[in-house]
XYZ file of C-alpha atoms in Angstrom:
100
model
C -7.119 -82.324 3.130
C -6.316 -80.722 -0.217
C -5.580 -77.388 1.302
C -2.884 -78.919 3.559
C -1.170 -80.376 0.485
C -1.396 -77.028 -1.270
C -0.035 -75.267 1.800
C 2.862 -77.725 2.073
C 3.567 -77.353 -1.657
C 3.457 -73.547 -1.405
C 5.771 -73.708 1.590
C 8.232 -75.909 -0.361
C 8.090 -73.566 -3.369
C 8.751 -70.562 -1.129
C 11.643 -72.409 0.505
C 13.166 -73.357 -2.861
C 12.742 -69.843 -4.235
C 14.179 -68.321 -1.067
C 17.172 -70.642 -1.177
C 17.661 -70.001 -4.908
C 17.412 -66.246 -4.332
C 19.891 -66.447 -1.474
C 22.377 -68.458 -3.541
C 21.968 -66.043 -6.461
C 22.568 -63.120 -4.112
C 25.631 -64.824 -2.639
C 27.050 -65.616 -6.096
C 26.268 -62.116 -7.387
C 27.837 -60.541 -4.313
C 31.040 -62.551 -4.639
C 31.323 -61.901 -8.351
C 30.553 -58.186 -7.916
C 33.031 -57.918 -5.057
C 35.791 -59.623 -7.044
C 35.247 -57.476 -10.132
C 34.811 -54.287 -8.110
C 37.947 -55.050 -6.111
C 39.947 -55.688 -9.269
C 38.719 -52.488 -10.960
C 39.225 -50.424 -7.783
C 42.684 -51.869 -7.235
C 43.705 -51.113 -10.825
C 42.367 -47.545 -10.747
C 43.817 -46.914 -7.292
C 47.182 -48.255 -8.387
C 47.236 -46.028 -11.469
C 46.092 -42.918 -9.553
C 48.533 -43.612 -6.728
C 51.403 -44.118 -9.159
C 50.602 -40.918 -11.037
C 50.303 -38.852 -7.867
C 53.442 -40.379 -6.376
C 55.359 -39.833 -9.607
C 54.166 -36.237 -9.871
C 55.035 -35.398 -6.268
C 58.365 -37.227 -6.503
C 59.202 -35.410 -9.711
C 58.364 -32.016 -8.182
C 60.324 -32.760 -5.015
C 63.258 -34.050 -7.050
C 63.249 -30.911 -9.186
C 63.191 -28.629 -6.162
C 65.900 -30.593 -4.377
C 68.045 -30.699 -7.503
C 67.543 -26.988 -8.128
C 68.557 -26.091 -4.571
C 71.584 -28.375 -4.646
C 72.629 -27.056 -8.059
C 72.101 -23.454 -6.997
C 74.107 -23.868 -3.806
C 76.919 -25.699 -5.583
C 76.999 -23.176 -8.417
C 76.874 -20.236 -6.009
C 79.709 -21.644 -3.942
C 81.943 -22.250 -6.956
C 80.996 -18.962 -8.589
C 81.694 -17.098 -5.360
C 85.086 -18.769 -4.922
C 86.155 -18.140 -8.502
C 84.837 -14.568 -8.469
C 86.541 -13.878 -5.160
C 89.864 -15.306 -6.332
C 89.756 -13.434 -9.632
C 88.770 -10.160 -7.932
C 91.418 -10.604 -5.260
C 94.151 -11.379 -7.786
C 93.180 -8.507 -10.075
C 92.879 -6.100 -7.146
C 96.181 -7.221 -5.645
C 97.952 -7.003 -8.982
C 96.489 -3.563 -9.758
C 97.262 -2.276 -6.267
C 100.788 -3.662 -6.412
C 101.465 -2.137 -9.826
C 100.004 1.234 -8.867
C 101.973 1.233 -5.640
C 105.130 0.262 -7.474
C 104.651 3.004 -10.047
C 104.015 5.678 -7.439
C 106.890 4.557 -5.272
């Protein structure tokens, strides 16, 4: 009869240890998940911000450069054209007037 008691006791000990191990696993998993999620979220947020900022900055620079170049070219062309036209017209008029 003693071996049945020992077997039942061993079975209960195994059950308790299994349950305790399962609960420890469950608690460890939840805690690890929460901390891992928090660390991953923080790092991902920082990396995403830096990459987004860098790409936005580069795109903004290129867009600004193109817009500035086009605007400057347009104004420079207009002013250069007007000045050249006026000088050429004036010079041509004066030369024509002197020869005539």
